Amino acid sequence: MAYALEKAFLQAGYRVKRYELRNILSRRWVEYAPRSILWSKSKLLIDVLVYTIWGSIAVGFRYRRADVVSICHGDILFGDIYVNHGLHKKMLFDSGRPIRMLLRNPLHVFLLIRESLRHRLGIHRRIVCFSEFEKMMFAEVYPSSIRKLRVIPNGVDVVRFNEKPEFRHQMWESLALPERSFSLMFVGHEFDRKGLSFVLDALVELPAHVRLIVVGGVDYMQRRYRKLACARGVDERVAFLGVRDDIECLLNVADAFVLPTSYEAWPLVGLEAMACGTPALMTPVGGIPEFLADGENGFFIKRDPKDIAEKVMKLMDDPELLQTMRSRARETALRYSWDKVAEQYLSLIQEVAEEKARRA
């Protein structure tokens, strides 16, 4: 998201400076992908701690000026505008097992403390939420911030993510999919929270020609879910592709995108799928109901294998419905192009700039 906004700002004639983890740590460290769960969690902890502490100090000293409007997206505890990608407190306590998560991963404790400090100390002038639902939830958790909240949806690159039949044919061959298969796609790194197990269980309920393509996830997580697919007897129908940089090609292969997630602020990949003309099947959480119209450009699903299988079968049994949903999915995505979203950010930036100038 940050890169897409940067591109839009530059095209609009603004000067933009980017600050990221590689400004502190070496590129080799930043791009290093640990192969064990211990190394992975250790690296994540180091990255978050270093970027939050050192990054906040460095950015604060460098850009605390009246003629600069700064935007932060996550770890940095500095910025005139904070883009909220989710409330950790809400996610943790809605999980149903907060104590277990806190004990298993001490990073959750740090993230809770950081989030509380961010909003209780009033660090930011404005806070962007992706949806009205997220804004309402934010106001409930941190009522002192209510006057700072603004709603600007996440955007999608409708040029990169587009309906391209040539991609479908190329990827179909490279993935060695059977000629008459019906392909589902799941994209995400947090397999547990995003509900991959429910999709695997749904596959058991579906005909043998239904295939599942899984994108994302570190090595140890993929190994764990490969074992789960094997235990369910569907391992030959699932392709674990890991992290890919050709997601727009893969989404063109899919007949439907499936994401039975338990919590999302605004899952951008859902809109990316729609931009490729792929109907989305997602749980009605967070900002999802603001762009997914049940029965029109996709379906709402439950975190329930039978419900997921039922919605997939509706698409399989009705080619005309599938084609209609494809067209409406693309139309929906066009309303959230980055050009349109950037215009809303530029208006907010102007508002903050005028406020800073008055108080200078």
mmCIF file of C-alpha atoms in Angstrom:
data_model
loop_
_atom_site.group_PDB
_atom_site.id
_atom_site.type_symbol
_atom_site.label_atom_id
_atom_site.label_comp_id
_atom_site.label_asym_id
_atom_site.label_seq_id
_atom_site.Cartn_x
_atom_site.Cartn_y
_atom_site.Cartn_z
ATOM 1 C CA MET A 1 0.000 0.000 0.000
ATOM 2 C CA ALA A 2 2.732 2.479 0.944
ATOM 3 C CA TYR A 3 4.488 1.961 -2.390
ATOM 4 C CA ALA A 4 1.277 2.463 -4.360
ATOM 5 C CA LEU A 5 0.524 5.704 -2.518
ATOM 6 C CA GLU A 6 4.097 6.887 -3.039
ATOM 7 C CA LYS A 7 3.753 6.320 -6.779
ATOM 8 C CA ALA A 8 0.450 8.213 -6.883
ATOM 9 C CA PHE A 9 1.889 11.122 -4.873
ATOM 10 C CA LEU A 10 4.892 11.378 -7.190
ATOM 11 C CA GLN A 11 2.633 11.388 -10.225
ATOM 12 C CA ALA A 12 0.664 14.219 -8.619
ATOM 13 C CA GLY A 13 3.864 16.278 -8.333
ATOM 14 C CA TYR A 14 4.623 15.844 -4.629
ATOM 15 C CA ARG A 15 8.096 15.253 -3.213
ATOM 16 C CA VAL A 16 8.200 11.956 -1.316
ATOM 17 C CA LYS A 17 10.799 10.477 1.044
ATOM 18 C CA ARG A 18 10.559 6.840 2.068
ATOM 19 C CA TYR A 19 11.841 5.389 5.344
ATOM 20 C CA GLU A 20 11.782 1.624 5.852
ATOM 21 C CA LEU A 21 13.539 -1.178 7.729
ATOM 22 C CA ARG A 22 16.367 -1.390 5.198
ATOM 23 C CA ASN A 23 17.286 2.207 6.150
ATOM 24 C CA ILE A 24 18.373 0.757 9.495
ATOM 25 C CA LEU A 25 19.392 -2.849 8.837
ATOM 26 C CA SER A 26 21.241 -4.246 5.842
ATOM 27 C CA ARG A 27 19.267 -5.327 2.786
ATOM 28 C CA ARG A 28 20.640 -8.842 3.201
ATOM 29 C CA TRP A 29 19.159 -9.072 6.709
ATOM 30 C CA VAL A 30 15.826 -7.567 5.664
ATOM 31 C CA GLU A 31 15.375 -10.045 2.788
ATOM 32 C CA TYR A 32 16.661 -13.069 4.703
ATOM 33 C CA ALA A 33 13.905 -15.683 4.994
ATOM 34 C CA PRO A 34 14.375 -17.969 8.048
ATOM 35 C CA ARG A 35 13.566 -21.639 7.486
ATOM 36 C CA SER A 36 12.643 -22.639 11.029
ATOM 37 C CA ILE A 37 9.857 -21.404 13.267
ATOM 38 C CA LEU A 38 12.336 -20.327 15.985
ATOM 39 C CA TRP A 39 14.462 -18.323 13.569
ATOM 40 C CA SER A 40 11.379 -16.845 11.922
ATOM 41 C CA LYS A 41 9.864 -15.609 15.176
ATOM 42 C CA SER A 42 13.242 -14.366 16.435
ATOM 43 C CA LYS A 43 13.869 -12.379 13.264
ATOM 44 C CA LEU A 44 10.377 -10.895 13.356
ATOM 45 C CA LEU A 45 10.873 -9.831 16.972
ATOM 46 C CA ILE A 46 14.211 -8.179 16.145
ATOM 47 C CA ASP A 47 12.781 -6.433 13.079
ATOM 48 C CA VAL A 48 9.811 -5.029 14.975
ATOM 49 C CA LEU A 49 11.811 -3.897 18.005
ATOM 50 C CA VAL A 50 14.549 -2.238 15.961
ATOM 51 C CA TYR A 51 12.198 -0.547 13.530
ATOM 52 C CA THR A 52 9.849 0.682 16.254
ATOM 53 C CA ILE A 53 12.503 2.052 18.601
ATOM 54 C CA TRP A 54 15.286 3.247 16.322
ATOM 55 C CA GLY A 55 13.002 4.067 13.409
ATOM 56 C CA SER A 56 10.706 6.220 15.545
ATOM 57 C CA ILE A 57 13.652 8.199 16.913
ATOM 58 C CA ALA A 58 15.308 8.645 13.518
ATOM 59 C CA VAL A 59 12.148 9.651 11.666
ATOM 60 C CA GLY A 60 11.023 11.907 14.506
ATOM 61 C CA PHE A 61 14.236 13.915 14.461
ATOM 62 C CA ARG A 62 14.446 14.045 10.679
ATOM 63 C CA TYR A 63 10.883 14.968 9.735
ATOM 64 C CA ARG A 64 9.456 16.932 12.670
ATOM 65 C CA ARG A 65 9.056 20.061 10.575
ATOM 66 C CA ALA A 66 6.141 22.398 9.889
ATOM 67 C CA ASP A 67 6.579 22.120 6.117
ATOM 68 C CA VAL A 68 6.514 18.298 6.082
ATOM 69 C CA VAL A 69 3.506 15.993 6.432
ATOM 70 C CA SER A 70 4.546 12.487 7.477
ATOM 71 C CA ILE A 71 2.534 9.282 7.061
ATOM 72 C CA CYS A 72 3.302 6.057 8.945
ATOM 73 C CA HIS A 73 1.807 2.646 8.286
ATOM 74 C CA GLY A 74 2.732 0.399 11.180
ATOM 75 C CA ASP A 75 5.749 0.095 13.429
ATOM 76 C CA ILE A 76 6.930 3.715 13.551
ATOM 77 C CA LEU A 77 5.656 5.690 16.545
ATOM 78 C CA PHE A 78 5.799 8.994 14.689
ATOM 79 C CA GLY A 79 3.740 10.535 11.920
ATOM 80 C CA ASP A 80 1.173 13.252 11.336
ATOM 81 C CA ILE A 81 -1.087 10.676 9.695
ATOM 82 C CA TYR A 82 -1.270 7.095 10.904
ATOM 83 C CA VAL A 83 -2.765 4.482 8.576
ATOM 84 C CA ASN A 84 -4.397 1.847 10.760
ATOM 85 C CA HIS A 85 -3.953 -1.645 9.325
ATOM 86 C CA GLY A 86 -5.755 -3.296 12.211
ATOM 87 C CA LEU A 87 -6.239 -3.155 15.962
ATOM 88 C CA HIS A 88 -3.996 -5.700 17.644
ATOM 89 C CA LYS A 89 -5.972 -5.528 20.876
ATOM 90 C CA LYS A 90 -9.215 -6.293 19.056
ATOM 91 C CA MET A 91 -7.679 -9.119 17.028
ATOM 92 C CA LEU A 92 -6.074 -10.690 20.097
ATOM 93 C CA PHE A 93 -9.127 -10.686 22.327
ATOM 94 C CA ASP A 94 -11.502 -11.707 19.557
ATOM 95 C CA SER A 95 -9.330 -14.761 18.897
ATOM 96 C CA GLY A 96 -10.871 -16.564 21.869
ATOM 97 C CA ARG A 97 -7.435 -17.533 23.213
ATOM 98 C CA PRO A 98 -5.618 -14.296 24.121
ATOM 99 C CA ILE A 99 -3.743 -15.709 27.125
ATOM 100 C CA ARG A 100 -2.409 -18.618 25.109
ATOM 101 C CA MET A 101 -1.269 -16.284 22.318
ATOM 102 C CA LEU A 102 0.438 -13.924 24.779
ATOM 103 C CA LEU A 103 2.266 -16.765 26.498
ATOM 104 C CA ARG A 104 3.349 -18.458 23.260
ATOM 105 C CA ASN A 105 4.587 -15.282 21.605
ATOM 106 C CA PRO A 106 5.889 -12.361 23.714
ATOM 107 C CA LEU A 107 5.765 -10.149 20.617
ATOM 108 C CA HIS A 108 2.016 -9.807 21.224
ATOM 109 C CA VAL A 109 2.759 -8.127 24.568
ATOM 110 C CA PHE A 110 5.037 -5.597 22.887
ATOM 111 C CA LEU A 111 2.490 -4.896 20.141
ATOM 112 C CA LEU A 112 -0.262 -4.313 22.712
ATOM 113 C CA ILE A 113 1.914 -1.885 24.665
ATOM 114 C CA ARG A 114 2.993 -0.083 21.497
ATOM 115 C CA GLU A 115 -0.589 0.250 20.264
ATOM 116 C CA SER A 116 -1.757 1.592 23.622
ATOM 117 C CA LEU A 117 1.055 4.159 23.749
ATOM 118 C CA ARG A 118 0.387 5.248 20.182
ATOM 119 C CA HIS A 119 -3.247 6.095 20.789
ATOM 120 C CA ARG A 120 -3.324 7.070 24.458
ATOM 121 C CA LEU A 121 -0.448 9.551 24.066
ATOM 122 C CA GLY A 122 -2.079 11.199 21.062
ATOM 123 C CA ILE A 123 1.000 10.862 18.859
ATOM 124 C CA HIS A 124 -0.794 11.392 15.522
ATOM 125 C CA ARG A 125 -2.868 14.282 14.172
ATOM 126 C CA ARG A 126 -5.097 12.052 12.040
ATOM 127 C CA ILE A 127 -5.810 8.309 11.943
ATOM 128 C CA VAL A 128 -6.984 6.668 8.737
ATOM 129 C CA CYS A 129 -9.330 3.679 8.938
ATOM 130 C CA PHE A 130 -10.118 1.632 5.841
ATOM 131 C CA SER A 131 -13.846 1.306 6.536
ATOM 132 C CA GLU A 132 -16.730 2.741 8.546
ATOM 133 C CA PHE A 133 -16.849 -0.521 10.479
ATOM 134 C CA GLU A 134 -13.162 -0.199 11.389
ATOM 135 C CA LYS A 135 -13.722 3.411 12.440
ATOM 136 C CA MET A 136 -16.605 2.398 14.715
ATOM 137 C CA MET A 137 -14.542 -0.412 16.242
ATOM 138 C CA PHE A 138 -11.563 1.912 16.696
ATOM 139 C CA ALA A 139 -13.721 4.458 18.518
ATOM 140 C CA GLU A 140 -14.917 1.751 20.906
ATOM 141 C CA VAL A 141 -11.392 0.590 21.756
ATOM 142 C CA TYR A 142 -9.738 4.043 21.857
ATOM 143 C CA PRO A 143 -12.538 6.630 22.353
ATOM 144 C CA SER A 144 -10.053 9.461 22.988
ATOM 145 C CA SER A 145 -8.999 9.290 19.326
ATOM 146 C CA ILE A 146 -12.467 9.631 17.826
ATOM 147 C CA ARG A 147 -11.971 13.197 16.527
ATOM 148 C CA LYS A 148 -8.862 12.175 14.623
ATOM 149 C CA LEU A 149 -10.467 9.345 12.687
ATOM 150 C CA ARG A 150 -10.967 9.528 8.932
ATOM 151 C CA VAL A 151 -12.172 6.809 6.557
ATOM 152 C CA ILE A 152 -10.195 6.210 3.353
ATOM 153 C CA PRO A 153 -10.457 2.755 1.769
ATOM 154 C CA ASN A 154 -7.448 0.779 0.658
ATOM 155 C CA GLY A 155 -6.820 0.840 -3.073
ATOM 156 C CA VAL A 156 -5.929 -1.607 -5.801
ATOM 157 C CA ASP A 157 -3.687 -1.368 -8.862
ATOM 158 C CA VAL A 158 -6.322 -1.980 -11.543
ATOM 159 C CA VAL A 159 -3.710 -1.911 -14.304
ATOM 160 C CA ARG A 160 -1.494 -4.623 -12.880
ATOM 161 C CA PHE A 161 -4.465 -6.616 -11.602
ATOM 162 C CA ASN A 162 -6.647 -7.080 -14.639
ATOM 163 C CA GLU A 163 -8.405 -9.791 -16.605
ATOM 164 C CA LYS A 164 -5.753 -11.281 -18.865
ATOM 165 C CA PRO A 165 -6.736 -14.573 -20.556
ATOM 166 C CA GLU A 166 -3.155 -15.136 -21.722
ATOM 167 C CA PHE A 167 -2.039 -15.360 -18.077
ATOM 168 C CA ARG A 168 -4.728 -17.944 -17.414
ATOM 169 C CA HIS A 169 -3.507 -20.227 -20.201
ATOM 170 C CA GLN A 170 0.171 -19.820 -19.310
ATOM 171 C CA MET A 171 -0.291 -20.453 -15.584
ATOM 172 C CA TRP A 172 -2.729 -23.297 -16.235
ATOM 173 C CA GLU A 173 0.026 -25.148 -18.066
ATOM 174 C CA SER A 174 2.801 -24.264 -15.604
ATOM 175 C CA LEU A 175 0.724 -25.473 -12.646
ATOM 176 C CA ALA A 176 -0.197 -28.663 -14.522
ATOM 177 C CA LEU A 177 -3.874 -28.245 -13.695
ATOM 178 C CA PRO A 178 -6.296 -30.781 -15.216
ATOM 179 C CA GLU A 179 -8.169 -29.413 -18.222
ATOM 180 C CA ARG A 180 -11.592 -29.388 -16.589
ATOM 181 C CA SER A 181 -10.591 -28.488 -13.041
ATOM 182 C CA PHE A 182 -12.264 -25.728 -11.023
ATOM 183 C CA SER A 183 -9.589 -23.717 -9.207
ATOM 184 C CA LEU A 184 -9.833 -22.018 -5.837
ATOM 185 C CA MET A 185 -7.140 -19.669 -4.573
ATOM 186 C CA PHE A 186 -6.107 -18.794 -1.031
ATOM 187 C CA VAL A 187 -3.553 -16.017 -0.434
ATOM 188 C CA GLY A 188 -2.052 -15.070 2.931
ATOM 189 C CA HIS A 189 0.848 -15.627 5.297
ATOM 190 C CA GLU A 190 -1.078 -16.274 8.524
ATOM 191 C CA PHE A 191 -2.707 -19.574 7.593
ATOM 192 C CA ASP A 192 -4.342 -20.027 11.011
ATOM 193 C CA ARG A 193 -6.038 -16.639 11.292
ATOM 194 C CA LYS A 194 -7.010 -16.541 7.628
ATOM 195 C CA GLY A 195 -8.695 -19.945 7.865
ATOM 196 C CA LEU A 196 -6.793 -22.199 5.471
ATOM 197 C CA SER A 197 -7.788 -25.284 7.467
ATOM 198 C CA PHE A 198 -11.473 -24.581 6.713
ATOM 199 C CA VAL A 199 -10.715 -24.428 2.990
ATOM 200 C CA LEU A 200 -8.857 -27.741 3.126
ATOM 201 C CA ASP A 201 -11.791 -29.323 4.949
ATOM 202 C CA ALA A 202 -14.175 -27.844 2.364
ATOM 203 C CA LEU A 203 -12.102 -29.477 -0.360
ATOM 204 C CA VAL A 204 -13.035 -32.851 1.136
ATOM 205 C CA GLU A 205 -16.707 -31.981 0.548
ATOM 206 C CA LEU A 206 -16.142 -30.887 -3.064
ATOM 207 C CA PRO A 207 -15.779 -32.958 -6.266
ATOM 208 C CA ALA A 208 -12.359 -34.357 -7.155
ATOM 209 C CA HIS A 209 -11.814 -31.918 -10.024
ATOM 210 C CA VAL A 210 -11.753 -28.936 -7.631
ATOM 211 C CA ARG A 211 -8.206 -27.739 -6.994
ATOM 212 C CA LEU A 212 -6.778 -25.358 -4.395
ATOM 213 C CA ILE A 213 -3.817 -23.035 -5.002
ATOM 214 C CA VAL A 214 -2.197 -21.693 -1.810
ATOM 215 C CA VAL A 215 0.059 -18.638 -2.050
ATOM 216 C CA GLY A 216 2.132 -17.312 0.864
ATOM 217 C CA GLY A 217 3.326 -18.698 4.175
ATOM 218 C CA VAL A 218 6.834 -19.373 5.434
ATOM 219 C CA ASP A 219 8.395 -22.821 4.983
ATOM 220 C CA TYR A 220 7.486 -24.302 8.360
ATOM 221 C CA MET A 221 3.862 -23.183 7.986
ATOM 222 C CA GLN A 222 3.631 -24.734 4.532
ATOM 223 C CA ARG A 223 5.047 -28.016 5.860
ATOM 224 C CA ARG A 224 2.488 -28.074 8.638
ATOM 225 C CA TYR A 225 -0.421 -27.522 6.281
ATOM 226 C CA ARG A 226 0.889 -30.000 3.729
ATOM 227 C CA LYS A 227 0.642 -32.601 6.492
ATOM 228 C CA LEU A 228 -2.887 -31.426 7.236
ATOM 229 C CA ALA A 229 -3.844 -31.721 3.545
ATOM 230 C CA CYS A 230 -2.344 -35.215 3.489
ATOM 231 C CA ALA A 231 -4.305 -36.186 6.601
ATOM 232 C CA ARG A 232 -7.492 -34.976 4.893
ATOM 233 C CA GLY A 233 -6.640 -36.989 1.772
ATOM 234 C CA VAL A 234 -6.570 -33.932 -0.505
ATOM 235 C CA ASP A 235 -2.807 -33.367 -0.805
ATOM 236 C CA GLU A 236 -2.786 -34.185 -4.530
ATOM 237 C CA ARG A 237 -5.414 -31.490 -5.089
ATOM 238 C CA VAL A 238 -3.507 -28.704 -3.314
ATOM 239 C CA ALA A 239 -0.567 -26.704 -4.694
ATOM 240 C CA PHE A 240 1.501 -24.833 -2.091
ATOM 241 C CA LEU A 241 3.372 -22.174 -4.077
ATOM 242 C CA GLY A 242 4.918 -20.151 -1.247
ATOM 243 C CA VAL A 243 5.656 -16.456 -1.723
ATOM 244 C CA ARG A 244 5.194 -15.329 -5.333
ATOM 245 C CA ASP A 245 5.683 -12.050 -7.165
ATOM 246 C CA ASP A 246 3.332 -12.973 -10.026
ATOM 247 C CA ILE A 247 0.145 -12.908 -7.978
ATOM 248 C CA GLU A 248 -1.753 -11.131 -10.773
ATOM 249 C CA CYS A 249 -1.044 -14.079 -13.077
ATOM 250 C CA LEU A 250 -2.161 -16.613 -10.493
ATOM 251 C CA LEU A 251 -5.381 -14.755 -9.718
ATOM 252 C CA ASN A 252 -6.258 -15.015 -13.399
ATOM 253 C CA VAL A 253 -6.078 -18.799 -13.060
ATOM 254 C CA ALA A 254 -8.544 -18.923 -10.187
ATOM 255 C CA ASP A 255 -12.254 -19.455 -10.669
ATOM 256 C CA ALA A 256 -12.860 -18.149 -7.147
ATOM 257 C CA PHE A 257 -10.830 -16.544 -4.358
ATOM 258 C CA VAL A 258 -11.481 -17.934 -0.857
ATOM 259 C CA LEU A 259 -10.566 -16.279 2.459
ATOM 260 C CA PRO A 260 -12.434 -17.437 5.598
ATOM 261 C CA THR A 261 -10.453 -15.053 7.807
ATOM 262 C CA SER A 262 -11.321 -14.344 11.428
ATOM 263 C CA TYR A 263 -10.210 -10.704 11.341
ATOM 264 C CA GLU A 264 -9.180 -8.208 8.662
ATOM 265 C CA ALA A 265 -9.141 -4.434 8.561
ATOM 266 C CA TRP A 266 -9.285 -4.377 4.765
ATOM 267 C CA PRO A 267 -7.894 -7.410 2.897
ATOM 268 C CA LEU A 268 -6.346 -5.842 -0.203
ATOM 269 C CA VAL A 269 -5.906 -9.231 -1.857
ATOM 270 C CA GLY A 270 -9.689 -9.553 -2.026
ATOM 271 C CA LEU A 271 -9.905 -6.451 -4.208
ATOM 272 C CA GLU A 272 -6.909 -7.632 -6.232
ATOM 273 C CA ALA A 273 -8.792 -10.844 -6.983
ATOM 274 C CA MET A 274 -11.876 -8.871 -7.993
ATOM 275 C CA ALA A 275 -9.770 -6.630 -10.239
ATOM 276 C CA CYS A 276 -8.770 -9.806 -12.099
ATOM 277 C CA GLY A 277 -12.440 -10.690 -12.513
ATOM 278 C CA THR A 278 -12.340 -13.374 -9.831
ATOM 279 C CA PRO A 279 -15.358 -13.621 -7.487
ATOM 280 C CA ALA A 280 -14.396 -13.464 -3.814
ATOM 281 C CA LEU A 281 -15.692 -15.741 -1.066
ATOM 282 C CA MET A 282 -14.849 -14.104 2.273
ATOM 283 C CA THR A 283 -16.118 -13.832 5.811
ATOM 284 C CA PRO A 284 -18.089 -10.610 6.506
ATOM 285 C CA VAL A 285 -15.548 -9.127 8.936
ATOM 286 C CA GLY A 286 -13.851 -5.726 9.124
ATOM 287 C CA GLY A 287 -14.185 -3.708 5.931
ATOM 288 C CA ILE A 288 -15.038 -6.667 3.690
ATOM 289 C CA PRO A 289 -18.826 -5.953 3.592
ATOM 290 C CA GLU A 290 -18.056 -2.501 2.202
ATOM 291 C CA PHE A 291 -16.817 -3.888 -1.107
ATOM 292 C CA LEU A 292 -18.169 -7.455 -1.225
ATOM 293 C CA ALA A 293 -21.849 -7.613 -2.136
ATOM 294 C CA ASP A 294 -23.174 -11.062 -1.216
ATOM 295 C CA GLY A 295 -24.520 -12.830 -4.281
ATOM 296 C CA GLU A 296 -23.351 -10.110 -6.691
ATOM 297 C CA ASN A 297 -19.528 -10.034 -6.884
ATOM 298 C CA GLY A 298 -18.939 -12.941 -4.544
ATOM 299 C CA PHE A 299 -20.349 -14.644 -1.470
ATOM 300 C CA PHE A 300 -20.099 -14.180 2.248
ATOM 301 C CA ILE A 301 -18.907 -17.402 3.859
ATOM 302 C CA LYS A 302 -18.611 -18.763 7.376
ATOM 303 C CA ARG A 303 -15.561 -20.368 8.912
ATOM 304 C CA ASP A 304 -17.329 -23.625 8.223
ATOM 305 C CA PRO A 305 -16.235 -26.188 5.581
ATOM 306 C CA LYS A 306 -19.790 -27.112 4.608
ATOM 307 C CA ASP A 307 -20.777 -23.495 4.045
ATOM 308 C CA ILE A 308 -17.661 -22.844 1.959
ATOM 309 C CA ALA A 309 -18.299 -25.964 -0.121
ATOM 310 C CA GLU A 310 -21.929 -24.950 -0.631
ATOM 311 C CA LYS A 311 -20.962 -21.506 -1.991
ATOM 312 C CA VAL A 312 -18.319 -22.999 -4.286
ATOM 313 C CA MET A 313 -20.884 -25.458 -5.647
ATOM 314 C CA LYS A 314 -23.243 -22.572 -6.462
ATOM 315 C CA LEU A 315 -20.583 -21.112 -8.745
ATOM 316 C CA MET A 316 -19.728 -24.477 -10.269
ATOM 317 C CA ASP A 317 -23.369 -25.349 -10.986
ATOM 318 C CA ASP A 318 -24.250 -21.983 -12.536
ATOM 319 C CA PRO A 319 -21.775 -20.802 -15.236
ATOM 320 C CA GLU A 320 -23.978 -17.796 -15.999
ATOM 321 C CA LEU A 321 -23.843 -16.672 -12.347
ATOM 322 C CA LEU A 322 -20.071 -17.143 -12.343
ATOM 323 C CA GLN A 323 -19.666 -14.969 -15.436
ATOM 324 C CA THR A 324 -21.942 -12.267 -14.030
ATOM 325 C CA MET A 325 -19.952 -12.225 -10.786
ATOM 326 C CA ARG A 326 -16.712 -11.922 -12.764
ATOM 327 C CA SER A 327 -17.950 -8.764 -14.476
ATOM 328 C CA ARG A 328 -19.304 -7.219 -11.285
ATOM 329 C CA ALA A 329 -16.117 -8.059 -9.380
ATOM 330 C CA ARG A 330 -14.060 -6.077 -11.897
ATOM 331 C CA GLU A 331 -16.521 -3.171 -11.774
ATOM 332 C CA THR A 332 -16.223 -3.101 -7.982
ATOM 333 C CA ALA A 333 -12.420 -2.986 -8.067
ATOM 334 C CA LEU A 334 -12.418 -0.038 -10.477
ATOM 335 C CA ARG A 335 -14.105 2.077 -7.793
ATOM 336 C CA TYR A 336 -11.038 1.592 -5.602
ATOM 337 C CA SER A 337 -8.240 2.437 -8.041
ATOM 338 C CA TRP A 338 -5.186 4.013 -6.434
ATOM 339 C CA ASP A 339 -5.733 7.273 -8.317
ATOM 340 C CA LYS A 340 -9.101 7.718 -6.631
ATOM 341 C CA VAL A 341 -7.800 6.684 -3.212
ATOM 342 C CA ALA A 342 -4.747 8.967 -3.526
ATOM 343 C CA GLU A 343 -7.030 11.954 -4.127
ATOM 344 C CA GLN A 344 -8.576 11.387 -0.709
ATOM 345 C CA TYR A 345 -5.140 11.158 0.920
ATOM 346 C CA LEU A 346 -3.996 14.342 -0.810
ATOM 347 C CA SER A 347 -7.024 16.184 0.574
ATOM 348 C CA LEU A 348 -6.186 14.907 4.064
ATOM 349 C CA ILE A 349 -2.532 15.897 3.634
ATOM 350 C CA GLN A 350 -3.617 19.416 2.670
ATOM 351 C CA GLU A 351 -5.841 19.574 5.752
ATOM 352 C CA VAL A 352 -2.967 18.541 8.040
ATOM 353 C CA ALA A 353 -0.494 20.878 6.296
ATOM 354 C CA GLU A 354 -2.787 23.869 6.855
ATOM 355 C CA GLU A 355 -3.250 22.894 10.500
ATOM 356 C CA LYS A 356 0.515 22.648 11.033
ATOM 357 C CA ALA A 357 1.076 25.989 9.302
ATOM 358 C CA ARG A 358 -1.418 27.705 11.602
ATOM 359 C CA ARG A 359 0.278 26.342 14.690
ATOM 360 C CA ALA A 360 3.848 26.959 13.516
#
